[in-house]
Each structure stands twice: as structure tokens, then as C-alpha cells.
Amino acid sequence: MDPGRLAALIGEIEGLLCSIPDRIDRGLLEGARNLRVISQLAVGLDNLDLAACTELRIPVGHTPGVLTDTTADTAIALLLASVRRLPEGERLVRNGGWERWSSDLLLGADLHHSTVGIVGLGRIGSAIARRLRGFDCRLLYTGPNRKVSAEETLGVSYLQLPDLLRSADHVILSAPLRSETRQLIGRAELKLMKPTATLVNIARGPLIDPEALADALATGEIARAALDVTDPEPIPPDHRLVLMDNCLIIPHLGSASHATRKAMAQMAVDNLAAGLAGERLPACANPEVYDSS
Ligand code: NAP
């Protein structure tokens, strides 16, 4: 919905179904006199002010879990496509540039037996790790908390972010966008990575400083990037990153399978209906609103 139209309507509505492009900030919420529930069609909540919702005692629903496997599949697809240069190969064929088989045509890197660093070992990061075990990868992870049981079950090893960046052949971002993760990967972090490294972002665009990434890809500080999400979104077609052969970009398709989008829609509708009926949301991101104090 156009932001102006939403602002004009916000005082009247009792339930709001929103998603990633909708900016739900404190100013908007303060005018939401009748709002009893917000249902977000996504798991990430960075487009809305969750703290303000909690203060105003508005329960917020989201869609964790149902999109985990599809999004992890997308991360693996991006990583493989990027390291094996599939988009470049596809463009070569399509543009009539494929003349003959050649032993040095579009050589890439390997995923199998490589070291992969996962930044954010939550639901999606763990699903990515499970898949990468099938590629015989050595798995590293980082995050605010060590996950001892995951270390055993998934065979992942914990490192602080700088050490993970230094050690990994491929780095995958699967952490939420919050103030402390905004531009988590900037110039200093990119400098730590191997010149042969791949950076995959399946989380949210602003986790990466886009100008620093474009410079790192242009100077060979890292080898390639594969982005499901960008900053800004949509990214303009004349953006430096879009024009680079070693940067693969897709339009935020992480959870975009028929079955998963249907499951997300069902979950969002269930959250909305529960909120309107005055019931506890099945998937509530701020359960503190139900505390009696
Ligand atoms: P989740 O289960 O909450 O996992 C997030 C993980 O990130 C947690 O393990 C958390 O660690 C970790 N984390 C938090 N701050 C961090 C930091 N500063 N550095 C490193 N790790 C940090 O969430 P999820 O379901 O896996 O989803 C993760 C994110 O993916 C979502 O927030 C959303 O933005 C994005 N997403 C994107 C798509 C897409 O279409 N591309 C689809 C779905 C989700 P602790 O457990 O220690 O707190």
C-alpha cells in the first residue's frame, strides 16, 4: 500500500497485514488508535518498530519456520551458481559467445570440501549448515551466542566474526537486520576475507555496505558475491553491483516457492484472525504484550 494511503487509514483500521516493503514506524503506530494486531508476511521484522508495537501493546505476528528450508535452498543455489559462474555461462550461451569447449572457459571455485562461514546460525543458518554437510564442507559459524548442541549435531565450529572472515572460503549471511548488524560487513571486514572468497547474502541488504562491496569486487579484495537481498531494494539496473560480472543478484526470492508462499500466507492470516478475535497469535514476535503487568 502507498505509505500516504496507509497513514490516512491507520486511525481506522483494527488489523494490519503488512510485509517487507511497508515501513511501520513509531509515528504511524502512534496514530493507530484502533489497531489490535499487526501480521507480517515474513519472518524478518526490520521494516517495523517492534519496540514501539510492544509499548503500545500491539501484538505482532510473523512467519518463522515455514520458510526456513526454501530460503536455505536459495542460499545454496546462490552459492553454487556464483562459485561455478553459472550466470556468466548462461549469458555467454545466450549472447552467442560460446565458440568451442575450452579447458579454461569460465573456471570457478569449488563448494565441495571448502570452508564455509555462516553468520547467524538460527533456523535458516542451521538449515544451510545441514545442506552443506552433504558437500563435505568444513563449517564455521558466528553469532552473539555459542550453540553447543548445534556444534555437536551439525559439526559446526564457533569463531568470532573477524576469524571466521579470515578462515572461510565462502561466507553466508543469515542474521537478522538490527542496529548492531547494519553494515556488519563493511570495508574493514571485506579486507579480512580471502581474495578467493565468496560473500552470499540471504538475510537483509543493509547487512553489507554496498559501496565497500563494489570496491572489494572491483579490486579483487574478494572474488565474488551472490545477493538475494540488496540495499537499496529494488537495486537500480545501473548500480555498480548490478554491472559487475562477479556479482550475482536476484530480486529477494529467498522464500519464493509456491508451497512456501502459501504456507506463509496461511500463517499470516491465522495470526491476523487470532488478533482480531482477541486471541493470542500463533506466531507472536512480541509475546511480552500478553504479560499481565
Ligand atoms: P533466527 O532463527 O532468529 O536466526 C537468526 C540468527 O542470527 C540467530 O541465531 C542469532 O543468534 C543470529 N544473530 C543475531 N545477531 C547476530 C549478529 N550480530 N551476528 C551474527 N549472528 C547474529 O531467524 P531465521 O528464521 O533464521 O531468519 C534469519 C533472517 O533471515 C531473518 O531475520 C530475515 O531477515 C532473513 N530472511 C530472509 C529471507 C529471504 O527471502 N532472503 C527469508 C527469510 C528470512 P542468537 O540465536 O545467538 O541470538
Short mmCIF file of C-alpha atoms in Angstrom, two decimals, residues 8-206:
data_model
loop_
_atom_site.label_atom_id
_atom_site.label_comp_id
_atom_site.label_asym_id
_atom_site.label_seq_id
_atom_site.Cartn_x
_atom_site.Cartn_y
_atom_site.Cartn_z
CA ALA A 8 -4.53 8.19 6.09
CA LEU A 9 -6.22 4.91 7.03
CA ILE A 10 -4.19 3.92 10.08
CA GLY A 11 -6.52 5.61 12.59
CA GLU A 12 -9.48 3.50 11.46
CA ILE A 13 -8.07 0.02 10.98
CA GLU A 14 -8.14 -2.78 13.56
CA GLY A 15 -5.85 -5.26 11.83
CA LEU A 16 -2.86 -4.72 9.54
CA LEU A 17 -1.37 -7.31 7.18
CA CYS A 18 2.00 -5.98 6.01
CA SER A 19 5.31 -7.11 4.58
CA ILE A 20 8.89 -6.15 3.81
CA PRO A 21 8.26 -3.01 1.67
CA ASP A 22 5.89 -1.45 4.26
CA ARG A 23 7.56 0.92 6.73
CA ILE A 24 5.69 0.69 10.04
CA ASP A 25 7.36 3.29 12.25
CA ARG A 26 6.55 4.82 15.62
CA GLY A 27 4.90 7.91 14.12
CA LEU A 28 2.50 5.75 12.11
CA LEU A 29 1.78 3.48 15.09
CA GLU A 30 1.01 6.40 17.39
CA GLY A 31 -1.88 7.29 15.10
CA ALA A 32 -3.18 3.70 15.12
CA ARG A 33 -5.85 4.21 17.77
CA ASN A 34 -7.88 1.09 16.92
CA LEU A 35 -5.09 -1.26 15.84
CA ARG A 36 -5.27 -4.60 17.67
CA VAL A 37 -2.91 -6.75 15.59
CA ILE A 38 -0.12 -6.49 13.03
CA SER A 39 0.56 -9.56 10.90
CA GLN A 40 3.79 -9.50 8.91
CA LEU A 41 4.08 -11.75 5.85
CA ALA A 42 7.78 -12.52 6.52
CA VAL A 43 9.95 -13.75 9.38
CA GLY A 44 12.22 -10.66 9.49
CA LEU A 45 10.71 -7.63 11.21
CA ASP A 46 13.21 -4.91 10.36
CA ASN A 47 10.61 -2.84 8.46
CA LEU A 48 8.62 -2.23 11.62
CA ASP A 49 9.35 -0.73 15.02
CA LEU A 50 8.81 -3.79 17.21
CA ALA A 51 9.68 -1.93 20.44
CA ALA A 52 7.01 0.70 19.69
CA CYS A 53 4.45 -2.05 18.96
CA THR A 54 5.25 -3.66 22.32
CA GLU A 55 4.99 -0.34 24.17
CA LEU A 56 1.62 0.27 22.54
CA ARG A 57 0.65 -3.35 23.36
CA ILE A 58 0.04 -4.28 19.74
CA PRO A 59 0.84 -7.97 19.13
CA VAL A 60 2.94 -8.59 16.02
CA GLY A 61 2.70 -11.87 14.12
CA HIS A 62 5.31 -13.16 11.68
CA THR A 63 6.09 -16.37 9.76
CA PRO A 64 9.09 -18.20 11.28
CA GLY A 65 9.87 -21.78 10.33
CA VAL A 66 7.69 -22.32 7.26
CA LEU A 67 10.19 -20.56 5.00
CA THR A 68 13.38 -21.94 6.53
CA ASP A 69 14.07 -24.80 4.11
CA THR A 70 13.13 -22.88 0.96
CA THR A 71 15.35 -19.96 1.98
CA ALA A 72 18.23 -22.32 2.80
CA ASP A 73 17.79 -23.91 -0.64
CA THR A 74 18.07 -20.44 -2.19
CA ALA A 75 21.30 -19.79 -0.28
CA ILE A 76 22.84 -22.98 -1.64
CA ALA A 77 21.59 -22.19 -5.16
CA LEU A 78 23.19 -18.73 -4.98
CA LEU A 79 26.45 -20.07 -3.61
CA LEU A 80 26.80 -22.80 -6.23
CA ALA A 81 25.70 -20.56 -9.10
CA SER A 82 28.21 -17.94 -8.05
CA VAL A 83 31.25 -20.15 -7.40
CA ARG A 84 30.69 -22.10 -10.64
CA ARG A 85 29.90 -18.91 -12.60
CA LEU A 86 26.58 -20.21 -13.95
CA PRO A 87 25.07 -16.77 -14.77
CA GLU A 88 28.18 -15.83 -16.76
CA GLY A 89 27.97 -19.13 -18.64
CA GLU A 90 24.27 -18.67 -19.31
CA ARG A 91 24.90 -15.14 -20.65
CA LEU A 92 27.71 -16.43 -22.89
CA VAL A 93 25.43 -19.03 -24.49
CA ARG A 94 22.50 -16.64 -24.82
CA ASN A 95 24.68 -13.90 -26.37
CA GLY A 96 26.21 -16.25 -28.94
CA GLY A 97 29.67 -16.04 -27.38
CA TRP A 98 30.22 -19.81 -26.89
CA GLU A 99 32.59 -20.86 -29.67
CA ARG A 100 34.04 -24.19 -28.51
CA TRP A 101 34.73 -26.31 -25.44
CA SER A 102 37.86 -24.99 -23.86
CA SER A 103 39.83 -26.23 -20.87
CA ASP A 104 39.96 -22.77 -19.31
CA LEU A 105 36.49 -21.49 -20.07
CA LEU A 106 34.85 -19.76 -17.06
CA LEU A 107 36.77 -21.63 -14.38
CA GLY A 108 35.30 -21.18 -10.93
CA ALA A 109 35.86 -22.35 -7.39
CA ASP A 110 34.63 -25.48 -5.64
CA LEU A 111 31.98 -25.69 -3.00
CA HIS A 112 32.72 -29.28 -2.01
CA HIS A 113 35.39 -29.70 0.68
CA SER A 114 35.56 -25.90 1.13
CA THR A 115 35.31 -23.97 4.41
CA VAL A 116 32.02 -22.13 4.75
CA GLY A 117 31.34 -19.48 7.39
CA ILE A 118 27.74 -18.93 8.47
CA VAL A 119 26.99 -15.56 10.08
CA GLY A 120 23.84 -16.22 12.14
CA LEU A 121 23.23 -19.87 12.99
CA GLY A 122 19.48 -19.64 13.59
CA ARG A 123 16.74 -21.55 11.79
CA ILE A 124 17.94 -20.65 8.28
CA GLY A 125 21.66 -20.75 9.11
CA SER A 126 21.25 -24.24 10.63
CA ALA A 127 19.31 -25.46 7.57
CA ILE A 128 22.14 -24.14 5.38
CA ALA A 129 24.66 -25.99 7.54
CA ARG A 130 22.69 -29.25 7.22
CA ARG A 131 22.75 -28.94 3.43
CA LEU A 132 26.48 -28.10 3.33
CA ARG A 133 27.33 -31.26 5.24
CA GLY A 134 26.33 -33.06 2.04
CA PHE A 135 29.05 -31.13 0.20
CA ASP A 136 31.68 -32.28 2.74
CA CYS A 137 32.30 -28.69 3.80
CA ARG A 138 34.11 -27.60 6.95
CA LEU A 139 31.58 -25.41 8.74
CA LEU A 140 32.22 -22.32 10.86
CA TYR A 141 29.66 -20.03 12.43
CA THR A 142 29.46 -16.82 14.39
CA GLY A 143 26.78 -15.00 16.36
CA PRO A 144 26.13 -13.43 19.73
CA ASN A 145 25.78 -16.82 21.47
CA ARG A 146 27.63 -20.11 21.13
CA LYS A 147 25.35 -23.03 20.25
CA VAL A 148 26.92 -26.02 21.91
CA SER A 149 24.28 -28.55 20.90
CA ALA A 150 24.41 -27.38 17.25
CA GLU A 151 28.19 -27.72 17.36
CA GLU A 152 27.67 -31.41 18.09
CA THR A 153 24.70 -32.15 15.83
CA LEU A 154 25.75 -30.04 12.82
CA GLY A 155 29.52 -30.33 13.19
CA VAL A 156 29.95 -26.53 13.18
CA SER A 157 32.75 -24.64 14.96
CA TYR A 158 32.37 -21.24 16.59
CA LEU A 159 34.64 -18.31 15.71
CA GLN A 160 34.44 -14.57 16.30
CA LEU A 161 33.44 -12.73 13.11
CA PRO A 162 36.97 -11.49 12.17
CA ASP A 163 38.42 -15.02 12.49
CA LEU A 164 35.54 -16.52 10.52
CA LEU A 165 36.07 -13.96 7.74
CA ARG A 166 39.80 -14.75 7.62
CA SER A 167 39.24 -18.53 7.53
CA ALA A 168 36.23 -19.08 5.25
CA ASP A 169 36.31 -19.74 1.51
CA HIS A 170 32.64 -18.75 1.35
CA VAL A 171 30.69 -16.60 3.82
CA ILE A 172 26.89 -16.70 4.09
CA LEU A 173 24.92 -14.01 5.95
CA SER A 174 21.76 -15.29 7.67
CA ALA A 175 21.42 -12.91 10.64
CA PRO A 176 18.53 -10.50 11.21
CA LEU A 177 18.83 -6.80 10.38
CA ARG A 178 19.08 -4.83 13.62
CA SER A 179 21.03 -1.73 14.59
CA GLU A 180 24.02 -3.90 15.57
CA THR A 181 24.03 -5.86 12.27
CA ARG A 182 23.58 -2.83 9.95
CA GLN A 183 26.69 -2.78 7.71
CA LEU A 184 28.13 -5.71 9.67
CA ILE A 185 30.20 -6.31 6.55
CA GLY A 186 31.99 -3.08 5.64
CA ARG A 187 35.44 -2.15 4.31
CA ALA A 188 37.34 -3.47 7.34
CA GLU A 189 35.53 -6.82 7.27
CA LEU A 190 35.92 -7.27 3.50
CA LYS A 191 39.67 -6.67 3.90
CA LEU A 192 39.85 -9.66 6.24
CA MET A 193 38.35 -12.04 3.65
CA LYS A 194 40.38 -14.16 1.26
CA PRO A 195 40.88 -12.78 -2.29
CA THR A 196 39.30 -16.05 -3.47
CA ALA A 197 36.29 -15.73 -1.16
CA THR A 198 32.57 -15.60 -1.94
CA LEU A 199 30.08 -13.48 0.04
CA VAL A 200 26.44 -14.62 -0.03
CA ASN A 201 23.64 -12.52 1.50
CA ILE A 202 20.33 -14.28 2.11
CA ALA A 203 19.38 -12.09 5.10
CA ARG A 204 18.78 -8.37 4.50
CA GLY A 205 20.60 -5.94 2.17
CA PRO A 206 21.78 -3.41 4.77
#
